[in-house]
């Protein structure tokens, strides 16, 4: 067994195998050095504060690749200005290495318009400011939705909620100022339903029920009756009901008379007009109550002291009884005497 291992043929095979292995390892490392450009390094150029276009050209001339990333917009720097470079300038990297550039964007990041349509204007303004938008002008427009946001304008054009615009952009807000009063109802009889809808909306009214004679829903039907009637005075936002048919109003005279008996007020012209006479106005006498007499406070009488009794106290009550009156009591009168008669 040991003798067979030391056979020259076996030893020759072992030497050949070791040589092949060493050769493969050497060729592998040489290929890696060539493929990775081992030993060939270039310094990263300083492109900070340059525009991204100039930075890209400098990197390409140096044999380096690049990756551009944008940070949050900073108004202190120019748009598309290079703020940072990684690896840092002066570092030695291999030829073809990708250099990361941090660039200031052109403007603020876009924000979506919040859905504040038909919302109270005070809350809508707060919502717009929270997302980073500024209200430039408030436009008031007649509407039954008083103090509600009707539209949002960006550069003079209506913009839908969810549309993205640059942050800190100026927008105009259209707010309802309340309904108009005493508006004349337009005449839509003879128009198609489609045309009547546009006329009603243009005159600041709302479309009510549409009654089609055949029970369909064709906007090409002709309006032969409306309520309220044309020329009536109503407020903005009131509903106008329509009756439509394929026929013309002249062909539906009986139907129109029937509707008039229901929706139109009848006025009896046979009654004499009411006459109003003016009654002269007489001022009623005004009775004034006499003013109450002023109350005079009564003075309390203080008993006088007897000067003969100066030695006695002034506070001692008198003990003498009151003296009888000196005037004698009245005596009864004597009866008259009878006269003597002399014969």
mmCIF file of N, CA and C in Angstrom, residues 298-306 314-315:
data_model
loop_
_atom_site.group_PDB
_atom_site.id
_atom_site.type_symbol
_atom_site.label_atom_id
_atom_site.label_comp_id
_atom_site.label_asym_id
_atom_site.label_seq_id
_atom_site.Cartn_x
_atom_site.Cartn_y
_atom_site.Cartn_z
ATOM 1 N N UNK A 298 -92.155 116.905 61.206
ATOM 2 C CA UNK A 298 -92.707 117.615 62.362
ATOM 3 C C UNK A 298 -91.649 117.780 63.465
ATOM 4 N N UNK A 299 -91.664 118.945 64.061
ATOM 5 C CA UNK A 299 -90.696 119.222 65.129
ATOM 6 C C UNK A 299 -91.260 118.757 66.464
ATOM 7 N N UNK A 300 -90.495 118.113 67.243
ATOM 8 C CA UNK A 300 -90.918 117.597 68.550
ATOM 9 C C UNK A 300 -90.808 118.710 69.592
ATOM 10 N N UNK A 301 -91.945 118.967 70.304
ATOM 11 C CA UNK A 301 -91.959 120.045 71.295
ATOM 12 C C UNK A 301 -91.256 119.608 72.569
ATOM 13 N N UNK A 302 -90.443 120.446 73.057
ATOM 14 C CA UNK A 302 -89.687 120.190 74.300
ATOM 15 C C UNK A 302 -90.319 121.027 75.410
ATOM 16 N N UNK A 303 -90.722 120.447 76.567
ATOM 17 C CA UNK A 303 -91.358 121.256 77.653
ATOM 18 C C UNK A 303 -90.374 122.272 78.209
ATOM 19 N N UNK A 304 -90.946 123.506 78.453
ATOM 20 C CA UNK A 304 -90.095 124.594 78.971
ATOM 21 C C UNK A 304 -89.900 124.446 80.481
ATOM 22 N N UNK A 305 -88.777 124.869 80.977
ATOM 23 C CA UNK A 305 -88.484 124.807 82.411
ATOM 24 C C UNK A 305 -89.029 126.056 83.129
ATOM 25 N N UNK A 306 -89.499 125.829 84.389
ATOM 26 C CA UNK A 306 -90.013 126.941 85.184
ATOM 27 C C UNK A 306 -88.850 127.728 85.751
ATOM 28 N N UNK A 314 -83.937 119.901 85.737
ATOM 29 C CA UNK A 314 -84.797 120.189 84.584
ATOM 30 C C UNK A 314 -85.549 118.967 84.139
ATOM 31 N N UNK A 315 -85.051 117.814 84.574
ATOM 32 C CA UNK A 315 -85.686 116.588 84.102
ATOM 33 C C UNK A 315 -86.791 116.117 85.017
#
